[in-house]
């Protein structure tokens, strides 16, 4: 009896007791029921809705694809089909480019049917388009293969928008080809009438060469124009099937806006050159008009500096107010005494390519050169340079706490400029970016921390 009583005491001291245990079991049962209820009606991982059907069979429950509602299942299927359509049509377009080169250009060159100048006039920059397509398609196919290898059967990890923006430099190449298309076709028509051997070669190729699918050279030469106008449609399909929470959603919209702006710019250039044909037109809004203007300014800047397009990065661009103090005493006088004028400013950086397989590597190479291009506002429909570009390797950039709404750029032994933006935060951002690249260029500025005053005071040197 004594042992039983001590055991009861020990149990009462160390156990949870009869009443607490019952309450705990009831609460555990309620929790389990609520977990089962949540499991049966858990939210869709894509949209967050709770309209999933109740699964009674555990095997079917485990096989349910990523806890998706019926709407999101269809959306994922549509997105996968749209992504594969984008990649497959890019491959078909690349095959047409290959046919242009191997079935027309090279045989005509080897047979001496046309001179090199005539070939260039007809085929334009077809080799550049081939190289771009091969690199672009290689990256796309790698992303598709990697997604399948990782078990992503819906290709949700494939970000077409991000990849497209990495290869955005291919758009000016399309522009070069499109603008020369009218003269290329006219030259081909004239040469076909003039040269009988050329006419025979083209007829035989179309009828006897099975690789051409009974299409003539003119049809193949239209492939780049058809491809560049199809990009917005393909991107729209992917955007429609991509939820706004997807990490690629913003990049897809930006890529679509960029290509539409380039198409509008191509149409504008064709009208300026007197051509009657235009590419597929898209509705213009203020953002697209701004982008078209930016494209035109980038072209002007590239022609001025003479850099390769694939090695050039446009770090910043936009409107700034500029003043040129006559005596360089802007800090003492204050910015209120300066006369500012509006100016379009572009910060260009020339980067060394790290990899030949990609136009824009994720890890850019060292900075070879950096310039500021100053462009006056449009006059008579054209942009005009204020002066030759400012090379940051020869410039000092500085600011002063007493005039924190401006910054100064001094070109050694030449001129001084004062810049400001209407927004003070933007002014500081411009200053930091320009100073960053200015410091990277020129070893003497690294030693002196890019200070504006390069004179060394005698009393502070060695005694």
GROMACS .gro file of C-alpha atoms in nm:
model
  463
    1UNK     CA    1   0.000   0.000   0.000
    2UNK     CA    2   0.282   0.233   0.078
    3UNK     CA    3   0.450   0.164  -0.255
    4UNK     CA    4   0.128   0.222  -0.446
    5UNK     CA    5   0.067   0.549  -0.266
    6UNK     CA    6   0.419   0.672  -0.339
    7UNK     CA    7   0.379   0.571  -0.701
    8UNK     CA    8   0.054   0.764  -0.719
    9UNK     CA    9   0.227   1.065  -0.570
   10UNK     CA   10   0.514   1.036  -0.813
   11UNK     CA   11   0.272   0.999  -1.103
   12UNK     CA   12   0.072   1.298  -0.983
   13UNK     CA   13   0.390   1.506  -0.953
   14UNK     CA   14   0.549   1.408  -1.284
   15UNK     CA   15   0.255   1.325  -1.513
   16UNK     CA   16   0.007   1.553  -1.687
   17UNK     CA   17  -0.285   1.432  -1.486
   18UNK     CA   18  -0.615   1.286  -1.598
   19UNK     CA   19  -0.801   1.611  -1.680
   20UNK     CA   20  -0.514   1.785  -1.862
   21UNK     CA   21  -0.446   1.470  -2.059
   22UNK     CA   22  -0.809   1.455  -2.173
   23UNK     CA   23  -0.801   1.821  -2.274
   24UNK     CA   24  -0.474   1.770  -2.458
   25UNK     CA   25  -0.611   1.467  -2.645
   26UNK     CA   26  -0.920   1.665  -2.743
   27UNK     CA   27  -0.711   1.955  -2.865
   28UNK     CA   28  -0.479   1.722  -3.058
   29UNK     CA   29  -0.781   1.563  -3.219
   30UNK     CA   30  -0.918   1.906  -3.315
   31UNK     CA   31  -0.581   2.009  -3.454
   32UNK     CA   32  -0.554   1.692  -3.658
   33UNK     CA   33  -0.904   1.747  -3.795
   34UNK     CA   34  -0.823   2.104  -3.890
   35UNK     CA   35  -0.497   1.994  -4.056
   36UNK     CA   36  -0.685   1.735  -4.254
   37UNK     CA   37  -0.942   1.995  -4.351
   38UNK     CA   38  -0.668   2.238  -4.458
   39UNK     CA   39  -0.496   1.960  -4.650
   40UNK     CA   40  -0.819   1.887  -4.832
   41UNK     CA   41  -0.873   2.256  -4.915
   42UNK     CA   42  -0.518   2.391  -4.915
   43UNK     CA   43  -0.455   2.694  -5.137
   44UNK     CA   44  -0.323   2.671  -5.492
   45UNK     CA   45   0.048   2.737  -5.501
   46UNK     CA   46   0.012   2.967  -5.802
   47UNK     CA   47  -0.295   3.181  -5.735
   48UNK     CA   48  -0.371   3.115  -5.365
   49UNK     CA   49  -0.733   3.016  -5.430
   50UNK     CA   50  -0.889   2.731  -5.231
   51UNK     CA   51  -1.101   2.567  -5.497
   52UNK     CA   52  -0.899   2.245  -5.510
   53UNK     CA   53  -1.113   1.930  -5.527
   54UNK     CA   54  -1.121   1.710  -5.215
   55UNK     CA   55  -0.899   1.406  -5.269
   56UNK     CA   56  -1.005   1.091  -5.085
   57UNK     CA   57  -0.752   0.860  -5.244
   58UNK     CA   58  -0.408   0.921  -5.091
   59UNK     CA   59  -0.234   0.803  -5.407
   60UNK     CA   60  -0.425   1.050  -5.619
   61UNK     CA   61  -0.352   1.319  -5.360
   62UNK     CA   62   0.021   1.252  -5.389
   63UNK     CA   63   0.004   1.258  -5.766
   64UNK     CA   64  -0.171   1.594  -5.775
   65UNK     CA   65   0.061   1.829  -5.963
   66UNK     CA   66   0.215   2.086  -5.728
   67UNK     CA   67  -0.117   2.154  -5.548
   68UNK     CA   68  -0.262   2.350  -5.838
   69UNK     CA   69  -0.620   2.448  -5.903
   70UNK     CA   70  -0.773   2.359  -6.238
   71UNK     CA   71  -0.733   2.713  -6.371
   72UNK     CA   72  -0.362   2.724  -6.290
   73UNK     CA   73  -0.306   2.378  -6.433
   74UNK     CA   74  -0.440   2.499  -6.766
   75UNK     CA   75  -0.236   2.818  -6.736
   76UNK     CA   76   0.084   2.622  -6.678
   77UNK     CA   77   0.008   2.403  -6.977
   78UNK     CA   78  -0.052   2.710  -7.193
   79UNK     CA   79   0.268   2.871  -7.067
   80UNK     CA   80   0.472   2.560  -7.143
   81UNK     CA   81   0.327   2.543  -7.494
   82UNK     CA   82   0.400   2.915  -7.548
   83UNK     CA   83   0.760   2.881  -7.426
   84UNK     CA   84   0.822   2.579  -7.649
   85UNK     CA   85   0.662   2.764  -7.941
   86UNK     CA   86   0.901   3.056  -7.885
   87UNK     CA   87   1.204   2.825  -7.886
   88UNK     CA   88   1.089   2.605  -8.174
   89UNK     CA   89   1.005   2.899  -8.400
   90UNK     CA   90   1.344   3.054  -8.317
   91UNK     CA   91   1.504   2.728  -8.433
   92UNK     CA   92   1.297   2.730  -8.754
   93UNK     CA   93   1.396   3.090  -8.818
   94UNK     CA   94   1.762   2.994  -8.770
   95UNK     CA   95   1.719   2.714  -9.024
   96UNK     CA   96   1.589   2.966  -9.280
   97UNK     CA   97   1.892   3.187  -9.214
   98UNK     CA   98   2.119   2.888  -9.267
   99UNK     CA   99   1.946   2.815  -9.600
  100UNK     CA  100   1.999   3.175  -9.711
  101UNK     CA  101   2.370   3.144  -9.648
  102UNK     CA  102   2.443   2.786  -9.756
  103UNK     CA  103   2.198   2.746 -10.045
  104UNK     CA  104   2.214   3.095 -10.194
  105UNK     CA  105   2.495   3.319 -10.067
  106UNK     CA  106   2.788   3.071 -10.071
  107UNK     CA  107   2.700   2.905 -10.408
  108UNK     CA  108   2.653   3.245 -10.572
  109UNK     CA  109   2.983   3.362 -10.428
  110UNK     CA  110   3.171   3.045 -10.531
  111UNK     CA  111   3.030   3.054 -10.885
  112UNK     CA  112   3.110   3.423 -10.924
  113UNK     CA  113   2.753   3.505 -11.020
  114UNK     CA  114   2.772   3.834 -10.829
  115UNK     CA  115   3.048   4.058 -10.699
  116UNK     CA  116   3.111   4.092 -10.327
  117UNK     CA  117   2.954   4.437 -10.330
  118UNK     CA  118   2.641   4.302 -10.498
  119UNK     CA  119   2.620   4.013 -10.250
  120UNK     CA  120   2.648   4.257  -9.963
  121UNK     CA  121   2.374   4.471 -10.116
  122UNK     CA  122   2.134   4.176 -10.140
  123UNK     CA  123   2.214   3.981  -9.823
  124UNK     CA  124   2.300   4.280  -9.603
  125UNK     CA  125   2.411   4.177  -9.249
  126UNK     CA  126   2.276   3.821  -9.273
  127UNK     CA  127   2.589   3.680  -9.106
  128UNK     CA  128   2.535   3.900  -8.802
  129UNK     CA  129   2.177   3.774  -8.774
  130UNK     CA  130   2.299   3.414  -8.800
  131UNK     CA  131   2.550   3.462  -8.518
  132UNK     CA  132   2.288   3.627  -8.298
  133UNK     CA  133   2.036   3.352  -8.363
  134UNK     CA  134   2.285   3.077  -8.283
  135UNK     CA  135   2.386   3.236  -7.952
  136UNK     CA  136   2.027   3.318  -7.856
  137UNK     CA  137   1.900   2.971  -7.944
  138UNK     CA  138   2.185   2.803  -7.758
  139UNK     CA  139   2.097   2.983  -7.433
  140UNK     CA  140   1.725   2.911  -7.479
  141UNK     CA  141   1.787   2.541  -7.539
  142UNK     CA  142   2.018   2.518  -7.238
  143UNK     CA  143   1.746   2.665  -7.016
  144UNK     CA  144   1.489   2.417  -7.150
  145UNK     CA  145   1.721   2.118  -7.101
  146UNK     CA  146   1.818   2.230  -6.752
  147UNK     CA  147   1.453   2.268  -6.651
  148UNK     CA  148   1.369   1.915  -6.767
  149UNK     CA  149   1.679   1.774  -6.596
  150UNK     CA  150   1.568   1.933  -6.266
  151UNK     CA  151   1.221   1.785  -6.293
  152UNK     CA  152   1.051   2.107  -6.397
  153UNK     CA  153   0.818   1.956  -6.654
  154UNK     CA  154   0.609   2.276  -6.670
  155UNK     CA  155   0.918   2.489  -6.754
  156UNK     CA  156   0.828   2.735  -6.478
  157UNK     CA  157   1.198   2.805  -6.416
  158UNK     CA  158   1.257   2.912  -6.778
  159UNK     CA  159   1.264   3.293  -6.793
  160UNK     CA  160   1.225   3.393  -7.157
  161UNK     CA  161   1.196   3.763  -7.068
  162UNK     CA  162   1.529   3.774  -6.885
  163UNK     CA  163   1.706   3.589  -7.168
  164UNK     CA  164   1.553   3.819  -7.429
  165UNK     CA  165   1.672   4.129  -7.241
  166UNK     CA  166   2.024   3.983  -7.224
  167UNK     CA  167   2.022   3.967  -7.605
  168UNK     CA  168   1.850   4.302  -7.658
  169UNK     CA  169   2.145   4.411  -7.874
  170UNK     CA  170   2.012   4.188  -8.151
  171UNK     CA  171   1.730   4.439  -8.212
  172UNK     CA  172   1.956   4.700  -8.382
  173UNK     CA  173   2.084   4.421  -8.608
  174UNK     CA  174   1.725   4.353  -8.716
  175UNK     CA  175   1.685   4.726  -8.775
  176UNK     CA  176   1.989   4.737  -9.005
  177UNK     CA  177   1.852   4.447  -9.209
  178UNK     CA  178   1.497   4.583  -9.228
  179UNK     CA  179   1.606   4.929  -9.342
  180UNK     CA  180   1.806   4.778  -9.628
  181UNK     CA  181   1.534   4.533  -9.732
  182UNK     CA  182   1.374   4.760  -9.993
  183UNK     CA  183   1.702   4.836 -10.169
  184UNK     CA  184   1.805   4.467 -10.146
  185UNK     CA  185   1.490   4.350 -10.325
  186UNK     CA  186   1.526   4.620 -10.591
  187UNK     CA  187   1.888   4.521 -10.652
  188UNK     CA  188   1.795   4.152 -10.677
  189UNK     CA  189   1.519   4.227 -10.930
  190UNK     CA  190   1.752   4.437 -11.144
  191UNK     CA  191   2.034   4.181 -11.137
  192UNK     CA  192   1.798   3.894 -11.217
  193UNK     CA  193   1.683   4.073 -11.532
  194UNK     CA  194   2.041   4.163 -11.625
  195UNK     CA  195   2.220   3.832 -11.555
  196UNK     CA  196   2.083   3.520 -11.724
  197UNK     CA  197   2.302   3.279 -11.522
  198UNK     CA  198   2.167   3.425 -11.199
  199UNK     CA  199   1.811   3.381 -11.322
  200UNK     CA  200   1.876   3.018 -11.417
  201UNK     CA  201   2.041   2.944 -11.082
  202UNK     CA  202   1.748   3.087 -10.886
  203UNK     CA  203   1.489   2.896 -11.093
  204UNK     CA  204   1.675   2.564 -11.067
  205UNK     CA  205   1.725   2.609 -10.693
  206UNK     CA  206   1.358   2.675 -10.634
  207UNK     CA  207   1.238   2.376 -10.838
  208UNK     CA  208   1.505   2.114 -10.771
  209UNK     CA  209   1.649   2.190 -10.428
  210UNK     CA  210   1.425   2.009 -10.176
  211UNK     CA  211   1.574   2.206  -9.886
  212UNK     CA  212   1.407   2.523 -10.018
  213UNK     CA  213   1.053   2.377  -9.996
  214UNK     CA  214   0.983   2.534 -10.341
  215UNK     CA  215   1.034   2.882 -10.197
  216UNK     CA  216   1.232   3.144 -10.385
  217UNK     CA  217   1.511   3.365 -10.253
  218UNK     CA  218   1.279   3.662 -10.194
  219UNK     CA  219   1.065   3.455  -9.957
  220UNK     CA  220   1.368   3.355  -9.750
  221UNK     CA  221   1.497   3.712  -9.741
  222UNK     CA  222   1.172   3.810  -9.569
  223UNK     CA  223   1.242   3.574  -9.277
  224UNK     CA  224   1.414   3.833  -9.050
  225UNK     CA  225   1.131   4.083  -9.103
  226UNK     CA  226   0.871   3.820  -9.021
  227UNK     CA  227   1.063   3.705  -8.715
  228UNK     CA  228   1.113   4.048  -8.558
  229UNK     CA  229   0.742   4.129  -8.594
  230UNK     CA  230   0.645   3.796  -8.439
  231UNK     CA  231   0.839   3.853  -8.115
  232UNK     CA  232   0.569   4.077  -7.956
  233UNK     CA  233   0.298   3.820  -8.036
  234UNK     CA  234   0.497   3.532  -7.888
  235UNK     CA  235   0.586   3.732  -7.578
  236UNK     CA  236   0.221   3.834  -7.535
  237UNK     CA  237   0.116   3.469  -7.527
  238UNK     CA  238   0.374   3.389  -7.260
  239UNK     CA  239   0.271   3.696  -7.056
  240UNK     CA  240  -0.095   3.595  -7.072
  241UNK     CA  241  -0.009   3.250  -6.934
  242UNK     CA  242   0.234   3.380  -6.668
  243UNK     CA  243   0.104   3.482  -6.328
  244UNK     CA  244   0.207   3.827  -6.209
  245UNK     CA  245   0.389   3.668  -5.914
  246UNK     CA  246   0.627   3.484  -6.146
  247UNK     CA  247   0.983   3.629  -6.132
  248UNK     CA  248   0.991   3.664  -6.513
  249UNK     CA  249   0.664   3.857  -6.543
  250UNK     CA  250   0.824   4.203  -6.528
  251UNK     CA  251   1.104   4.107  -6.767
  252UNK     CA  252   0.853   3.970  -7.016
  253UNK     CA  253   0.661   4.298  -7.020
  254UNK     CA  254   0.981   4.500  -7.054
  255UNK     CA  255   1.104   4.278  -7.339
  256UNK     CA  256   0.772   4.321  -7.520
  257UNK     CA  257   0.786   4.698  -7.475
  258UNK     CA  258   1.145   4.713  -7.603
  259UNK     CA  259   1.071   4.518  -7.921
  260UNK     CA  260   0.756   4.722  -7.992
  261UNK     CA  261   0.955   5.043  -7.951
  262UNK     CA  262   1.219   4.918  -8.196
  263UNK     CA  263   0.950   4.829  -8.449
  264UNK     CA  264   0.804   5.179  -8.422
  265UNK     CA  265   1.151   5.324  -8.463
  266UNK     CA  266   1.210   5.112  -8.776
  267UNK     CA  267   0.881   5.236  -8.922
  268UNK     CA  268   0.981   5.594  -8.846
  269UNK     CA  269   1.317   5.549  -9.021
  270UNK     CA  270   1.158   5.391  -9.327
  271UNK     CA  271   0.923   5.688  -9.363
  272UNK     CA  272   1.218   5.927  -9.332
  273UNK     CA  273   1.397   5.742  -9.611
  274UNK     CA  274   1.092   5.760  -9.837
  275UNK     CA  275   1.002   5.390  -9.832
  276UNK     CA  276   0.637   5.296  -9.866
  277UNK     CA  277   0.645   4.965  -9.674
  278UNK     CA  278   0.620   4.944  -9.295
  279UNK     CA  279   0.637   4.668  -9.038
  280UNK     CA  280   0.339   4.565  -8.831
  281UNK     CA  281   0.229   4.873  -8.636
  282UNK     CA  282   0.166   4.876  -8.262
  283UNK     CA  283  -0.030   5.121  -8.054
  284UNK     CA  284   0.193   5.401  -7.931
  285UNK     CA  285   0.181   5.544  -7.584
  286UNK     CA  286   0.402   5.793  -7.402
  287UNK     CA  287   0.636   5.522  -7.271
  288UNK     CA  288   0.691   5.371  -7.616
  289UNK     CA  289   0.747   5.715  -7.769
  290UNK     CA  290   1.008   5.784  -7.502
  291UNK     CA  291   1.177   5.454  -7.580
  292UNK     CA  292   1.181   5.532  -7.954
  293UNK     CA  293   1.357   5.861  -7.876
  294UNK     CA  294   1.607   5.675  -7.658
  295UNK     CA  295   1.682   5.431  -7.942
  296UNK     CA  296   1.753   5.719  -8.177
  297UNK     CA  297   1.982   5.887  -7.924
  298UNK     CA  298   2.171   5.560  -7.866
  299UNK     CA  299   2.229   5.530  -8.240
  300UNK     CA  300   2.365   5.884  -8.251
  301UNK     CA  301   2.592   5.814  -7.955
  302UNK     CA  302   2.726   5.487  -8.102
  303UNK     CA  303   2.806   5.652  -8.434
  304UNK     CA  304   2.987   5.929  -8.249
  305UNK     CA  305   3.210   5.710  -8.031
  306UNK     CA  306   3.257   5.436  -8.293
  307UNK     CA  307   3.231   5.144  -8.049
  308UNK     CA  308   3.103   4.796  -8.126
  309UNK     CA  309   2.740   4.757  -8.030
  310UNK     CA  310   2.795   4.429  -7.843
  311UNK     CA  311   3.070   4.584  -7.628
  312UNK     CA  312   2.873   4.895  -7.531
  313UNK     CA  313   2.658   4.937  -7.221
  314UNK     CA  314   2.424   5.232  -7.178
  315UNK     CA  315   2.452   5.282  -6.803
  316UNK     CA  316   2.231   5.590  -6.774
  317UNK     CA  317   2.042   5.817  -7.011
  318UNK     CA  318   1.799   6.101  -6.969
  319UNK     CA  319   1.751   6.474  -6.946
  320UNK     CA  320   1.988   6.685  -6.734
  321UNK     CA  321   2.036   7.058  -6.688
  322UNK     CA  322   2.381   7.182  -6.782
  323UNK     CA  323   2.572   7.502  -6.716
  324UNK     CA  324   2.925   7.609  -6.803
  325UNK     CA  325   3.070   7.852  -6.546
  326UNK     CA  326   3.307   8.097  -6.715
  327UNK     CA  327   3.555   8.113  -6.428
  328UNK     CA  328   3.504   7.781  -6.253
  329UNK     CA  329   3.388   7.943  -5.925
  330UNK     CA  330   3.047   7.779  -5.915
  331UNK     CA  331   3.090   7.650  -5.561
  332UNK     CA  332   3.156   7.997  -5.418
  333UNK     CA  333   2.885   8.171  -5.618
  334UNK     CA  334   2.624   7.901  -5.574
  335UNK     CA  335   2.422   7.727  -5.840
  336UNK     CA  336   2.150   7.995  -5.840
  337UNK     CA  337   2.373   8.230  -6.038
  338UNK     CA  338   2.431   7.980  -6.318
  339UNK     CA  339   2.230   7.968  -6.639
  340UNK     CA  340   2.120   7.611  -6.706
  341UNK     CA  341   1.996   7.462  -7.031
  342UNK     CA  342   1.823   7.128  -7.086
  343UNK     CA  343   2.038   6.857  -7.239
  344UNK     CA  344   2.005   6.487  -7.320
  345UNK     CA  345   2.294   6.301  -7.155
  346UNK     CA  346   2.403   5.941  -7.213
  347UNK     CA  347   2.661   5.757  -7.004
  348UNK     CA  348   2.825   5.490  -7.223
  349UNK     CA  349   3.072   5.228  -7.102
  350UNK     CA  350   3.290   5.018  -7.328
  351UNK     CA  351   3.326   4.672  -7.173
  352UNK     CA  352   3.563   4.393  -7.271
  353UNK     CA  353   3.367   4.078  -7.358
  354UNK     CA  354   3.436   3.788  -7.122
  355UNK     CA  355   3.268   3.514  -7.325
  356UNK     CA  356   3.219   3.485  -7.698
  357UNK     CA  357   2.905   3.273  -7.655
  358UNK     CA  358   2.694   3.554  -7.515
  359UNK     CA  359   2.659   3.916  -7.613
  360UNK     CA  360   2.605   4.038  -7.259
  361UNK     CA  361   2.771   3.827  -6.992
  362UNK     CA  362   2.633   3.820  -6.640
  363UNK     CA  363   2.985   3.903  -6.523
  364UNK     CA  364   3.099   4.191  -6.747
  365UNK     CA  365   3.463   4.236  -6.820
  366UNK     CA  366   3.684   4.529  -6.724
  367UNK     CA  367   3.594   4.881  -6.830
  368UNK     CA  368   3.797   4.989  -7.132
  369UNK     CA  369   3.648   5.335  -7.172
  370UNK     CA  370   3.359   5.549  -7.054
  371UNK     CA  371   3.216   5.867  -7.203
  372UNK     CA  372   2.939   6.119  -7.155
  373UNK     CA  373   2.756   6.212  -7.474
  374UNK     CA  374   2.579   6.549  -7.462
  375UNK     CA  375   2.293   6.589  -7.710
  376UNK     CA  376   2.083   6.898  -7.762
  377UNK     CA  377   1.706   6.864  -7.764
  378UNK     CA  378   1.560   6.774  -8.101
  379UNK     CA  379   1.570   7.046  -8.364
  380UNK     CA  380   1.418   7.001  -8.711
  381UNK     CA  381   1.358   6.633  -8.636
  382UNK     CA  382   1.725   6.550  -8.570
  383UNK     CA  383   1.954   6.528  -8.270
  384UNK     CA  384   2.273   6.735  -8.261
  385UNK     CA  385   2.577   6.690  -8.039
  386UNK     CA  386   2.673   6.977  -7.812
  387UNK     CA  387   3.041   6.882  -7.847
  388UNK     CA  388   3.256   6.573  -7.879
  389UNK     CA  389   3.200   6.312  -7.604
  390UNK     CA  390   3.354   6.373  -7.263
  391UNK     CA  391   3.597   6.090  -7.189
  392UNK     CA  392   3.579   6.017  -6.819
  393UNK     CA  393   3.941   5.904  -6.812
  394UNK     CA  394   4.030   6.273  -6.859
  395UNK     CA  395   3.770   6.410  -6.618
  396UNK     CA  396   3.734   6.481  -6.248
  397UNK     CA  397   3.390   6.460  -6.089
  398UNK     CA  398   3.317   6.633  -5.760
  399UNK     CA  399   3.043   6.779  -5.547
  400UNK     CA  400   3.022   7.015  -5.250
  401UNK     CA  401   2.793   7.008  -4.943
  402UNK     CA  402   2.706   7.375  -4.997
  403UNK     CA  403   2.567   7.294  -5.345
  404UNK     CA  404   2.432   6.943  -5.302
  405UNK     CA  405   2.176   6.989  -5.580
  406UNK     CA  406   2.454   6.996  -5.844
  407UNK     CA  407   2.780   6.825  -5.928
  408UNK     CA  408   3.077   6.942  -6.132
  409UNK     CA  409   3.268   6.764  -6.406
  410UNK     CA  410   3.604   6.912  -6.501
  411UNK     CA  411   3.776   6.804  -6.820
  412UNK     CA  412   4.146   6.842  -6.748
  413UNK     CA  413   4.299   7.144  -6.924
  414UNK     CA  414   3.976   7.215  -7.110
  415UNK     CA  415   3.629   7.290  -6.973
  416UNK     CA  416   3.412   7.260  -6.664
  417UNK     CA  417   3.047   7.160  -6.659
  418UNK     CA  418   2.786   7.177  -6.385
  419UNK     CA  419   2.502   6.924  -6.398
  420UNK     CA  420   2.178   6.883  -6.209
  421UNK     CA  421   1.853   6.693  -6.238
  422UNK     CA  422   1.511   6.826  -6.148
  423UNK     CA  423   1.508   6.557  -5.878
  424UNK     CA  424   1.787   6.583  -5.620
  425UNK     CA  425   1.802   6.207  -5.568
  426UNK     CA  426   1.851   6.157  -5.941
  427UNK     CA  427   2.127   6.418  -5.937
  428UNK     CA  428   2.310   6.219  -5.670
  429UNK     CA  429   2.260   5.896  -5.865
  430UNK     CA  430   2.408   6.051  -6.180
  431UNK     CA  431   2.700   6.181  -5.974
  432UNK     CA  432   2.774   5.840  -5.817
  433UNK     CA  433   2.761   5.657  -6.149
  434UNK     CA  434   2.983   5.906  -6.334
  435UNK     CA  435   3.231   5.923  -6.047
  436UNK     CA  436   3.246   5.542  -6.028
  437UNK     CA  437   3.357   5.499  -6.390
  438UNK     CA  438   3.578   5.805  -6.378
  439UNK     CA  439   3.772   5.654  -6.087
  440UNK     CA  440   3.813   5.319  -6.264
  441UNK     CA  441   3.992   5.485  -6.554
  442UNK     CA  442   4.335   5.637  -6.491
  443UNK     CA  443   4.579   5.513  -6.227
  444UNK     CA  444   4.669   5.865  -6.108
  445UNK     CA  445   4.306   5.926  -6.004
  446UNK     CA  446   4.304   5.606  -5.803
  447UNK     CA  447   4.606   5.727  -5.609
  448UNK     CA  448   4.453   6.069  -5.542
  449UNK     CA  449   4.099   5.934  -5.489
  450UNK     CA  450   3.983   6.142  -5.789
  451UNK     CA  451   4.002   6.472  -5.603
  452UNK     CA  452   3.922   6.782  -5.806
  453UNK     CA  453   4.224   6.977  -5.679
  454UNK     CA  454   4.534   6.798  -5.802
  455UNK     CA  455   4.778   7.061  -5.669
  456UNK     CA  456   4.986   6.951  -5.369
  457UNK     CA  457   5.020   7.209  -5.095
  458UNK     CA  458   5.387   7.274  -5.006
  459UNK     CA  459   5.348   7.329  -4.624
  460UNK     CA  460   5.188   6.986  -4.586
  461UNK     CA  461   5.469   6.800  -4.755
  462UNK     CA  462   5.787   6.683  -4.587
  463UNK     CA  463   5.943   6.941  -4.351
   0.00000   0.00000   0.00000
